Tab-separated table of N, CA and C and ligand atoms in Angstrom:
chain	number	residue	atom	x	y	z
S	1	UNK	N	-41.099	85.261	138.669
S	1	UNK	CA	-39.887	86.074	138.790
S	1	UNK	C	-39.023	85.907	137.545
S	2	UNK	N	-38.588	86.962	137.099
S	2	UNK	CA	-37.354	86.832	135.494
S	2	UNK	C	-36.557	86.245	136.510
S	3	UNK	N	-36.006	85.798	134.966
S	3	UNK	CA	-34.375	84.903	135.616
S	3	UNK	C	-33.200	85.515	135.085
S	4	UNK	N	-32.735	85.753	135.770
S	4	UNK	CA	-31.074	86.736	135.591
S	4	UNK	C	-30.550	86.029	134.410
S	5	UNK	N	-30.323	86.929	133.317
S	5	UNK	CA	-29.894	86.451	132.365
S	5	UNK	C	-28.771	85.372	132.049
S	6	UNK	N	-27.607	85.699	133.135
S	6	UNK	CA	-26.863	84.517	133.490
S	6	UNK	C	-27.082	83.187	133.780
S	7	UNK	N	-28.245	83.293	134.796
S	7	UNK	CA	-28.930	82.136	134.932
S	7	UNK	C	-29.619	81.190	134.375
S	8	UNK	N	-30.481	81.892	133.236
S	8	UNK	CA	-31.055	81.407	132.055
S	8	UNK	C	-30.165	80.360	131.298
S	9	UNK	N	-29.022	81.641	131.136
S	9	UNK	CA	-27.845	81.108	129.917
S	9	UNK	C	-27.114	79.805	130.678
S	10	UNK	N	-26.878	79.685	131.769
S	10	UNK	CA	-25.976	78.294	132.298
S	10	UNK	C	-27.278	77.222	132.747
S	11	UNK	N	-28.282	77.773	132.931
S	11	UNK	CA	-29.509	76.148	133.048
S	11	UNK	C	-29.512	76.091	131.754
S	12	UNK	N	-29.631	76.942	130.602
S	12	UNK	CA	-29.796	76.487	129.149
S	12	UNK	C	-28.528	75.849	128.388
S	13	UNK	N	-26.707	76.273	129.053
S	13	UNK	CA	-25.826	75.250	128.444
S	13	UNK	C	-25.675	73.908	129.532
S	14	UNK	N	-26.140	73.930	130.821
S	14	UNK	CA	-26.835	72.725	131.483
S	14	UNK	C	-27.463	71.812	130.782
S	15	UNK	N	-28.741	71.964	129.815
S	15	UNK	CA	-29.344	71.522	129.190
S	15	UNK	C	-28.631	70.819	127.802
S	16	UNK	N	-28.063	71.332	127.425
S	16	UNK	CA	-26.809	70.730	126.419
S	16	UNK	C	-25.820	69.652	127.316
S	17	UNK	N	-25.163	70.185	128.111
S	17	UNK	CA	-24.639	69.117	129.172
S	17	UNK	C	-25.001	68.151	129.208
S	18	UNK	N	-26.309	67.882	129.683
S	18	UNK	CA	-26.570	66.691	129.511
S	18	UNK	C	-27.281	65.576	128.812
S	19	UNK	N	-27.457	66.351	127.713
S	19	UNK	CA	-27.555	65.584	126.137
S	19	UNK	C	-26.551	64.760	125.807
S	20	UNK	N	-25.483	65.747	126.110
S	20	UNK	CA	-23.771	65.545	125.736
S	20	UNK	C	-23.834	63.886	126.634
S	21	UNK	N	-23.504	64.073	127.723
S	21	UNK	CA	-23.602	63.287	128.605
S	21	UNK	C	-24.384	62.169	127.921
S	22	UNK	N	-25.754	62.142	127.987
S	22	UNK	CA	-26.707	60.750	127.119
S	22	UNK	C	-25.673	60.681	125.923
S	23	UNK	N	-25.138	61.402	124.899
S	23	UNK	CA	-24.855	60.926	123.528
S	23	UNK	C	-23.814	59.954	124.149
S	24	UNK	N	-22.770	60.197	124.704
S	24	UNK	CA	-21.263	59.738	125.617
S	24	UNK	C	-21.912	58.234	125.881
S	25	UNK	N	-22.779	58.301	127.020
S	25	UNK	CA	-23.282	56.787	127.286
S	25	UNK	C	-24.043	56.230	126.271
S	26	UNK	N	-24.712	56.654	124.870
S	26	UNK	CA	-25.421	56.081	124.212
S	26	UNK	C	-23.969	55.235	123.673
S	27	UNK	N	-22.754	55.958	123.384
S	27	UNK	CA	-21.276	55.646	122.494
S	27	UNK	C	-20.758	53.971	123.148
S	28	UNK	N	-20.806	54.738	124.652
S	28	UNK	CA	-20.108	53.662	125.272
S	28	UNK	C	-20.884	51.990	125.228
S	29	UNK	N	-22.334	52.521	125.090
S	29	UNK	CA	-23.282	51.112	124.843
S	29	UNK	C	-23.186	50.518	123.705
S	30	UNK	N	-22.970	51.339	123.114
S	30	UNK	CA	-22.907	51.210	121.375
S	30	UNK	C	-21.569	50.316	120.771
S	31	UNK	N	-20.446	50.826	121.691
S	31	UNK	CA	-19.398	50.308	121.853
S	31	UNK	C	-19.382	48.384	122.484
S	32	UNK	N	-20.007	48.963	123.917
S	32	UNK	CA	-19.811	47.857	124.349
S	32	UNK	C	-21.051	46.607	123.818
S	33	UNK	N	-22.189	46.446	123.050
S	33	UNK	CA	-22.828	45.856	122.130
S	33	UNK	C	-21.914	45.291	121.308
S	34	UNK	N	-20.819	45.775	120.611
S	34	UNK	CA	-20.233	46.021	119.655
S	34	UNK	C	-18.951	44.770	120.363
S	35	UNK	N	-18.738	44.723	121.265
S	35	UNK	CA	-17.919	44.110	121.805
S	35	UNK	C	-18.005	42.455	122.715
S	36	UNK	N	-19.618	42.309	122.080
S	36	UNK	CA	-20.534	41.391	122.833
S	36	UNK	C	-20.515	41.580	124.553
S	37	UNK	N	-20.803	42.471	124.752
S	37	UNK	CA	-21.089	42.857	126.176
S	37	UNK	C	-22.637	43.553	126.578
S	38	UNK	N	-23.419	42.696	126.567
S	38	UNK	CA	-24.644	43.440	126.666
S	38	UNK	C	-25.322	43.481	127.273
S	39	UNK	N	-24.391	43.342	129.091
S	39	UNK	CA	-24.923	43.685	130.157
S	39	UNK	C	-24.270	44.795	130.448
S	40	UNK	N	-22.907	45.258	129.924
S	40	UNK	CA	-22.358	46.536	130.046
S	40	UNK	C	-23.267	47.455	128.851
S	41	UNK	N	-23.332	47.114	127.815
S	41	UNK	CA	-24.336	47.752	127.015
S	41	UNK	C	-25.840	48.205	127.760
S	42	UNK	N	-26.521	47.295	128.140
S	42	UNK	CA	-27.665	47.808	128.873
S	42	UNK	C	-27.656	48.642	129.430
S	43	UNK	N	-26.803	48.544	130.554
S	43	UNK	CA	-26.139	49.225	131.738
S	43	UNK	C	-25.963	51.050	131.196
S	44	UNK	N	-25.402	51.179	130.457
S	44	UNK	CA	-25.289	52.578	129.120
S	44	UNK	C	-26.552	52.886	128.728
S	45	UNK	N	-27.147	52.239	127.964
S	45	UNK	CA	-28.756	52.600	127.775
S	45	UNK	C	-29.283	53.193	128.859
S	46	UNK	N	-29.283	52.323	129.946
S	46	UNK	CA	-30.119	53.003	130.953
S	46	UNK	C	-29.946	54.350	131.477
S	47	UNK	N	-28.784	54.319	131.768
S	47	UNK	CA	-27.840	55.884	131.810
S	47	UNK	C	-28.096	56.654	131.013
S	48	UNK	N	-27.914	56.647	129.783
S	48	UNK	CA	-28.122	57.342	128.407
S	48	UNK	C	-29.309	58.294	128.690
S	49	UNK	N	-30.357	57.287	128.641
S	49	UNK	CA	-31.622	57.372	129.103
S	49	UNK	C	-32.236	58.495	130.205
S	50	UNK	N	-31.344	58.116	131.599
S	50	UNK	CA	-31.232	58.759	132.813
S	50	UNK	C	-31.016	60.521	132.119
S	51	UNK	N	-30.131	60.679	131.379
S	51	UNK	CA	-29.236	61.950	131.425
S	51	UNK	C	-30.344	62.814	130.734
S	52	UNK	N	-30.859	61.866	129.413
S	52	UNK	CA	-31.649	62.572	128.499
S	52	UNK	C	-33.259	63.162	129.662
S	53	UNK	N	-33.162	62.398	130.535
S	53	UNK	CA	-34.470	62.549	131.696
S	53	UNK	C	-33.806	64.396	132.485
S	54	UNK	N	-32.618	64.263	132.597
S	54	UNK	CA	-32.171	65.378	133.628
S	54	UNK	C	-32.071	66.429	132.307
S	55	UNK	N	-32.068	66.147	131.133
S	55	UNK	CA	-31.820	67.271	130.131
S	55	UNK	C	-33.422	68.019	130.301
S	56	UNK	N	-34.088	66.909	130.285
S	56	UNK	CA	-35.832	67.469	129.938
S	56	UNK	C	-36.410	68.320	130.885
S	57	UNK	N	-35.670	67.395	132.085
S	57	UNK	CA	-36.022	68.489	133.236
S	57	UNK	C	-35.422	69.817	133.687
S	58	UNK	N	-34.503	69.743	133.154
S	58	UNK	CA	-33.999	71.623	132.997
S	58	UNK	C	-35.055	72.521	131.841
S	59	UNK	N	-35.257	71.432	130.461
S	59	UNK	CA	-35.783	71.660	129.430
S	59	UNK	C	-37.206	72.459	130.162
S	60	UNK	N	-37.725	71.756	130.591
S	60	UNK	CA	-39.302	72.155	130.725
S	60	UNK	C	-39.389	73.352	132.394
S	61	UNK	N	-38.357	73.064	133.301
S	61	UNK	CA	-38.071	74.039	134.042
S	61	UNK	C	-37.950	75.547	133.146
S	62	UNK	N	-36.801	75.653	132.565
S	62	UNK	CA	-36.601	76.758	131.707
S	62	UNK	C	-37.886	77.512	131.172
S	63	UNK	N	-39.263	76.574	130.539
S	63	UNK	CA	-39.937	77.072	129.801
S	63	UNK	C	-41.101	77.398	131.336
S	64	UNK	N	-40.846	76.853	132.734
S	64	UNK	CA	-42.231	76.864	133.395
S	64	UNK	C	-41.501	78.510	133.947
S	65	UNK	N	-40.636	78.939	133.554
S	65	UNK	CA	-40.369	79.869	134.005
S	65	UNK	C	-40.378	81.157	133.264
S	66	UNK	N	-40.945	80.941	131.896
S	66	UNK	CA	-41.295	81.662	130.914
S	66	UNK	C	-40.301	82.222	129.889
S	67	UNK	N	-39.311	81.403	130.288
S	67	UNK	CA	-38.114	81.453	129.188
S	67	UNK	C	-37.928	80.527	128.013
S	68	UNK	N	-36.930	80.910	127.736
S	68	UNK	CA	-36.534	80.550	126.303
S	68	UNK	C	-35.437	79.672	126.274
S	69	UNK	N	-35.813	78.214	125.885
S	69	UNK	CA	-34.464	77.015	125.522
S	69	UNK	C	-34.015	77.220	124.938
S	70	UNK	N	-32.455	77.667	124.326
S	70	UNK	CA	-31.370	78.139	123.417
S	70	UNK	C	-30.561	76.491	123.411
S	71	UNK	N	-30.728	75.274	122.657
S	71	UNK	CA	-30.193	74.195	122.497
S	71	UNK	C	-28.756	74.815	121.875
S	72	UNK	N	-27.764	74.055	122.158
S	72	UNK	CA	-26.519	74.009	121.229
S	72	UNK	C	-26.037	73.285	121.073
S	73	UNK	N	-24.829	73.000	120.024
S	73	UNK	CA	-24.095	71.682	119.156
S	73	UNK	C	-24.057	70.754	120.525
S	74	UNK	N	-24.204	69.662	120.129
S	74	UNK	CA	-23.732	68.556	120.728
S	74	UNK	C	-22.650	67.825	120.450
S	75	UNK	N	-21.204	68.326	121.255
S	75	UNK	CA	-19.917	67.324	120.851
S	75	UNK	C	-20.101	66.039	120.591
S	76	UNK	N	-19.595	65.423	119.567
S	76	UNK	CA	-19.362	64.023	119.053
S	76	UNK	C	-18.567	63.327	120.117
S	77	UNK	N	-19.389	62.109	120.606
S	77	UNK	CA	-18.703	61.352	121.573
S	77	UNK	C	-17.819	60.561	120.893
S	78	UNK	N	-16.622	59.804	121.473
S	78	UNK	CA	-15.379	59.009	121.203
S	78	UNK	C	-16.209	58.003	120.871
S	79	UNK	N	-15.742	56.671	119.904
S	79	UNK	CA	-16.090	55.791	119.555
S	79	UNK	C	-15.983	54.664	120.152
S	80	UNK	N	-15.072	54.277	120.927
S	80	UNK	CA	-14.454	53.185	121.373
S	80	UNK	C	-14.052	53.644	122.672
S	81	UNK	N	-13.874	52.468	123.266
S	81	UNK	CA	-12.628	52.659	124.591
S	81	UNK	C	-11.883	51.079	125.072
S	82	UNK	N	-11.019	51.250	125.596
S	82	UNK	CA	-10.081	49.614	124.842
S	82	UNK	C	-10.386	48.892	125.864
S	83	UNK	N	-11.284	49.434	126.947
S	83	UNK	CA	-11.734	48.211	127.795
S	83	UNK	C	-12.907	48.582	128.801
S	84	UNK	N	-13.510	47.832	129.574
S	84	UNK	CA	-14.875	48.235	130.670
S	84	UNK	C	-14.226	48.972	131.510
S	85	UNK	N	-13.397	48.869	131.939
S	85	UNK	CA	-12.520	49.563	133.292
S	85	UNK	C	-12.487	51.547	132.943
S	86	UNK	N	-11.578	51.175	131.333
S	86	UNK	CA	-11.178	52.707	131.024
S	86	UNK	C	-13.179	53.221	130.458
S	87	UNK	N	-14.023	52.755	130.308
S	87	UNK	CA	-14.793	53.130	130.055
S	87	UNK	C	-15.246	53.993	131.123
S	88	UNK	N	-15.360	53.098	132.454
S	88	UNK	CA	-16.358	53.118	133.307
S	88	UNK	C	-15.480	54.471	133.920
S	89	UNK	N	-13.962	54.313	134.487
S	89	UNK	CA	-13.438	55.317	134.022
S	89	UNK	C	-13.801	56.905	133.807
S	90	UNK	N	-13.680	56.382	132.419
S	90	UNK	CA	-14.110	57.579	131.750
S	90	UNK	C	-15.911	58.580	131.995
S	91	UNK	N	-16.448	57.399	132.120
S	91	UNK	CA	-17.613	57.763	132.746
S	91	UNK	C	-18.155	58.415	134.125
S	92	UNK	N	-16.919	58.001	134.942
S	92	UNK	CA	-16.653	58.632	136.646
S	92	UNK	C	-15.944	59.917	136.369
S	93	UNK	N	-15.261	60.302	135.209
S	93	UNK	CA	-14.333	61.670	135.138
S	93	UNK	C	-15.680	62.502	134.799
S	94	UNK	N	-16.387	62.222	133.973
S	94	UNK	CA	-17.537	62.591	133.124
S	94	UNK	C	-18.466	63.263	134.621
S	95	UNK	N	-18.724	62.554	135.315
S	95	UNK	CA	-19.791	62.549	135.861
S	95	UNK	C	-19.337	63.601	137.248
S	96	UNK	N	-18.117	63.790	137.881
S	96	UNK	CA	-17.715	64.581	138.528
S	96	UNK	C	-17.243	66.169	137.743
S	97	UNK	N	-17.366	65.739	136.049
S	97	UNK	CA	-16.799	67.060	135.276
S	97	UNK	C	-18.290	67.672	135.948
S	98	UNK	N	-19.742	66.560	135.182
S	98	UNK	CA	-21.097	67.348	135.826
S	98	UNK	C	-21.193	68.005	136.873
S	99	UNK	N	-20.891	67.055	137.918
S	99	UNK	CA	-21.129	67.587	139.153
S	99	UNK	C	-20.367	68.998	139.656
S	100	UNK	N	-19.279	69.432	139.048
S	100	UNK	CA	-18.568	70.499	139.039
S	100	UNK	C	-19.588	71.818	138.501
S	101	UNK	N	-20.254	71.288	137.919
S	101	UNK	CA	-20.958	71.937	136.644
S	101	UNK	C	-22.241	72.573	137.646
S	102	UNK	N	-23.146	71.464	137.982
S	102	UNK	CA	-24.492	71.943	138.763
S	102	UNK	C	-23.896	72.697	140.118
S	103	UNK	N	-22.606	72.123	140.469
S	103	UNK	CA	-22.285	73.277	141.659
S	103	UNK	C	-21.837	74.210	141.565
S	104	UNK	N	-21.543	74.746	140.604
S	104	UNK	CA	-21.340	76.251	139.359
S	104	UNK	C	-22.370	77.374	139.768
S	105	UNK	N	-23.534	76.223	138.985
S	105	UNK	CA	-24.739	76.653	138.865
S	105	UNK	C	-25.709	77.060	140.217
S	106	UNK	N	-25.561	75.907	141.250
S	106	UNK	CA	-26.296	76.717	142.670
S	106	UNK	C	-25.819	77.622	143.128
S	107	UNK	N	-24.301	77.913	142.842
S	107	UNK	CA	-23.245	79.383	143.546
S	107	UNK	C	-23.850	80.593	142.937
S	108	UNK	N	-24.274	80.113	141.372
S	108	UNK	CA	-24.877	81.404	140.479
S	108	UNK	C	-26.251	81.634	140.998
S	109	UNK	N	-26.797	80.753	141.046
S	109	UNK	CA	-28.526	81.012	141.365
S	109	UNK	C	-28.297	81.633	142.966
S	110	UNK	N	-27.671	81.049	143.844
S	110	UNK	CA	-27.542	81.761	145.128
S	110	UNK	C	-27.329	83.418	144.952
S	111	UNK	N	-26.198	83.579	143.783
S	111	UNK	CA	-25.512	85.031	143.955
S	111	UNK	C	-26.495	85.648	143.669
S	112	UNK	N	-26.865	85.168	141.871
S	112	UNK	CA	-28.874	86.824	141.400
S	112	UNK	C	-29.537	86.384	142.924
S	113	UNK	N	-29.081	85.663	143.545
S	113	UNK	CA	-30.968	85.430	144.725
S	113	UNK	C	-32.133	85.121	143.760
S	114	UNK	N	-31.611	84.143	143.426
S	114	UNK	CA	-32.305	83.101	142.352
S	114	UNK	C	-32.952	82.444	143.150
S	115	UNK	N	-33.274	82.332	144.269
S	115	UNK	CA	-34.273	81.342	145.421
S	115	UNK	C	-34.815	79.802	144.975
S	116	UNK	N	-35.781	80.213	143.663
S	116	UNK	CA	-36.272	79.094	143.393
S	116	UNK	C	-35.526	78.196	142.363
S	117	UNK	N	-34.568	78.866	141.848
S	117	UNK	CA	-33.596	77.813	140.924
S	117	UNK	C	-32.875	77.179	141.804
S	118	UNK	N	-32.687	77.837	142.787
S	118	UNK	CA	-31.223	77.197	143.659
S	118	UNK	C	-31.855	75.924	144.278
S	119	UNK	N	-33.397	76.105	144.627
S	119	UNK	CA	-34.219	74.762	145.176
S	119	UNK	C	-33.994	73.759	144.130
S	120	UNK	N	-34.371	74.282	143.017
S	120	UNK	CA	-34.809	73.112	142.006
S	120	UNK	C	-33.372	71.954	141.288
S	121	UNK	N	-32.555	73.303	141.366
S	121	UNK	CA	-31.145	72.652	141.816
S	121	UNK	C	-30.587	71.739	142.770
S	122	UNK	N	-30.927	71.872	143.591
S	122	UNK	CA	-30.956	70.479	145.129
S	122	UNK	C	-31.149	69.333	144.312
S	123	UNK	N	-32.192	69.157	143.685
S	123	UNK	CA	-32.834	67.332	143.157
S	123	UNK	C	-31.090	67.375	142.186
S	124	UNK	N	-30.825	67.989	141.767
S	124	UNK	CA	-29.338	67.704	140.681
S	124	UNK	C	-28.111	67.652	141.798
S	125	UNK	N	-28.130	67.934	142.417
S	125	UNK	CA	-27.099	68.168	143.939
S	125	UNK	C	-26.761	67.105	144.333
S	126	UNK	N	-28.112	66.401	144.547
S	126	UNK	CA	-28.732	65.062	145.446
S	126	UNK	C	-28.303	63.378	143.946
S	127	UNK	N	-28.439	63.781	143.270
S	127	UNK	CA	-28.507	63.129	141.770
S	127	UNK	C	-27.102	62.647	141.284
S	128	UNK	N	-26.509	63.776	141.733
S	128	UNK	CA	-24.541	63.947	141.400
S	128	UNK	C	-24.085	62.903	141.903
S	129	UNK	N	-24.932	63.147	143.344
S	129	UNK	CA	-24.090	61.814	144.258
S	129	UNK	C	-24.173	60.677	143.937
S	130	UNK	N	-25.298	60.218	143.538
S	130	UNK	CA	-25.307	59.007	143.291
S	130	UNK	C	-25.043	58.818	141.745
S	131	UNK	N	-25.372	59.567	140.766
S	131	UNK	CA	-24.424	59.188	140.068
S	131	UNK	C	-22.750	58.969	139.415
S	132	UNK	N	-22.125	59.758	140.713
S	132	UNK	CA	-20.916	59.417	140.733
S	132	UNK	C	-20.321	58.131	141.416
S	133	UNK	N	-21.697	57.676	142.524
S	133	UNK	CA	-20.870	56.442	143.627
S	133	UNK	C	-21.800	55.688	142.906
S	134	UNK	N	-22.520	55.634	141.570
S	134	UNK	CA	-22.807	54.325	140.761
S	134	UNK	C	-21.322	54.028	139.653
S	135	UNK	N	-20.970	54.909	139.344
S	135	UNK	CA	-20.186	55.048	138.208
S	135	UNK	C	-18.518	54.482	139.045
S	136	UNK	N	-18.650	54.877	140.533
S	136	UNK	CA	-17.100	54.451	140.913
S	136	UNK	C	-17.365	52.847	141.760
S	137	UNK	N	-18.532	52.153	142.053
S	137	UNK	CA	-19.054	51.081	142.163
S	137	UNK	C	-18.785	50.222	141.375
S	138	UNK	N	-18.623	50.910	139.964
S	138	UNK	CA	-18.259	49.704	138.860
S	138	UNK	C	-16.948	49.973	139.047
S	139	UNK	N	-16.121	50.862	138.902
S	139	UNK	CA	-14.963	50.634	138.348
S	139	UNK	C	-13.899	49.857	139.581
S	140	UNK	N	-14.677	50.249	140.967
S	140	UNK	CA	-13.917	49.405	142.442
S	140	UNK	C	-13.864	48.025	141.396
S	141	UNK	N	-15.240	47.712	141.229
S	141	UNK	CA	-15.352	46.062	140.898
S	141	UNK	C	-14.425	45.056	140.001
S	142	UNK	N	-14.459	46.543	139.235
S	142	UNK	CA	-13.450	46.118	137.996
S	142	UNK	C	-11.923	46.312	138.124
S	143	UNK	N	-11.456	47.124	138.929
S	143	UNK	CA	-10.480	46.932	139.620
S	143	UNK	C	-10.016	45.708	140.148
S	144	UNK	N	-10.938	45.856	141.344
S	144	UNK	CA	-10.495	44.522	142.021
S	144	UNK	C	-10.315	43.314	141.441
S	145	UNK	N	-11.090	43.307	140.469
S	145	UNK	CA	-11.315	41.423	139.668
S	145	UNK	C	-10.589	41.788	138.198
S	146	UNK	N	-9.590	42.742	138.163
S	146	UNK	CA	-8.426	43.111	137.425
S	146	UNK	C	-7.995	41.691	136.883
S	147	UNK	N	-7.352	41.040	137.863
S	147	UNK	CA	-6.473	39.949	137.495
S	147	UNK	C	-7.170	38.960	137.534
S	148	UNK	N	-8.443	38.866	137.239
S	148	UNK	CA	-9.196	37.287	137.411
S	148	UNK	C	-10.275	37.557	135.640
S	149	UNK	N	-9.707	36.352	135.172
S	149	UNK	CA	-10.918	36.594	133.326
S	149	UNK	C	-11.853	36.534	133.660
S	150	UNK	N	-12.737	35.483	134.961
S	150	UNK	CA	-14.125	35.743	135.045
S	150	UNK	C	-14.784	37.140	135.801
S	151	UNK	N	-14.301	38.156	135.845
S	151	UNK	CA	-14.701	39.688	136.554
S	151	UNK	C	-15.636	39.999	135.303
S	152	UNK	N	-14.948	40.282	133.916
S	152	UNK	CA	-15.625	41.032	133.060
S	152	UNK	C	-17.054	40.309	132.578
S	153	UNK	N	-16.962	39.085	132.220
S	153	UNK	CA	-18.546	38.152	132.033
S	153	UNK	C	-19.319	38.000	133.264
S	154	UNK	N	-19.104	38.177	134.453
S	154	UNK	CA	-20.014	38.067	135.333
S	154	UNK	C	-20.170	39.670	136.058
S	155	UNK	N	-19.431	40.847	135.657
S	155	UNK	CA	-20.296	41.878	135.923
S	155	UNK	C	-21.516	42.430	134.819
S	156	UNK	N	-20.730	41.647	133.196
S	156	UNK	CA	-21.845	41.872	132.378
S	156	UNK	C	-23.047	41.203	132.818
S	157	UNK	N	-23.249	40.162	133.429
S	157	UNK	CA	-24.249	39.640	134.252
S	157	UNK	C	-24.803	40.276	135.274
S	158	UNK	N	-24.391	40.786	135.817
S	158	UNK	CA	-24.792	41.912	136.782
S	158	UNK	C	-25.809	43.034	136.194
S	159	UNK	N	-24.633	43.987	135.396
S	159	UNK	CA	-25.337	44.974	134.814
S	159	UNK	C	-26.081	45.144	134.548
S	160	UNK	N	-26.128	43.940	133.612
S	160	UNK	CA	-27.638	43.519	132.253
S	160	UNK	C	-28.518	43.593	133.011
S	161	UNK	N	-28.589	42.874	134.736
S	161	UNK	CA	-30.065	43.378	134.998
S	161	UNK	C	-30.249	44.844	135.666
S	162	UNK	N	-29.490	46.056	134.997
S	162	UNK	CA	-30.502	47.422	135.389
S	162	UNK	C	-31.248	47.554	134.540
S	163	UNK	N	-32.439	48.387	135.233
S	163	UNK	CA	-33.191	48.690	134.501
S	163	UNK	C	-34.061	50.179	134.503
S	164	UNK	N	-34.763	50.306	134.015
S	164	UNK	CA	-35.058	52.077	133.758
S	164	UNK	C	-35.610	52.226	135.010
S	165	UNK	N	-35.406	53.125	135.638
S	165	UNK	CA	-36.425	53.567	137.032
S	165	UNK	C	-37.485	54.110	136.661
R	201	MG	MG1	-27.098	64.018	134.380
């Protein structure tokens, strides 16, 4: 089945999305390395990682459907952020901006009667969630252990052990 040209065009700036997204967490790892934190660093990699996985899979969707990937600029992520909290933060605003984003996108695929995008859309639906209640998991933590110095060295202990699924 063609894909409504609309449709094409928002799974293909989807696909930029979440490049954007990997570059953002590659920053924040990069950052937090940088800050001797390299269980919060890991923690970013893996993510990084994750996003560049959900880019590919729009990537190669797009083409099983006999279309055409139109890549575009990738915004320059921020360099710094002045602490794990405003990071993680920043990473929970990030990740509900997404989720705003793929639920854009199933309203559009519903409207052409896009059938099979709107399915393939579900696994990103399902994905949102948990990557928003991973991203607000840290920042409860870091909240809470606000006022105590050992919070930040023993969630980098934590972190450090995720690992790639
Ligand atoms: Mg993603």
């Amino acid at each position: 089945m063609t894909m409504h040209k609309d449709v094409k065009s928002a799974l293909n700036k989807q696909i930029t999305m979440e490049f954007h997204s990997s570059s953002i967490y590659l920053a924040m790892a990069a950052d937090f390395f940088a800050k001797n934190l390299p269980g919060f660093g890991q923690w970013m990699l893996v993510q990084a990682g994750e996003e560049t996985g959900h880019g590919m899979k729009i990537f190669r969707y797009v083409i099983e459907r006999g279309e055409t990937v139109e890549l575009e600029a990738i915004e320059a992520p921020p360099k710094a952020w002045t602490s794990p909290l405003e990071a993680f933060r920043a990473a929970l605003a990030h990740e509900r901006k997404v989720s705003a984003s793929i639920h854009a996108l199933t309203e559009l695929a519903r409207e052409k009667k896009d059938h099979a995008a709107e399915i393939f859309l579900q696994w990103f639906e399902t994905e949102q969630v948990e990557e928003e209640a991973n991203a607000d998991a840290v920042v409860k933590k870091l909240e809470l252990g606000k006022d105590f110095p050992g919070t930040v060295p023993m969630l980098d202990q934590e972190l450090g052990r995720r690992k790639k699924d």
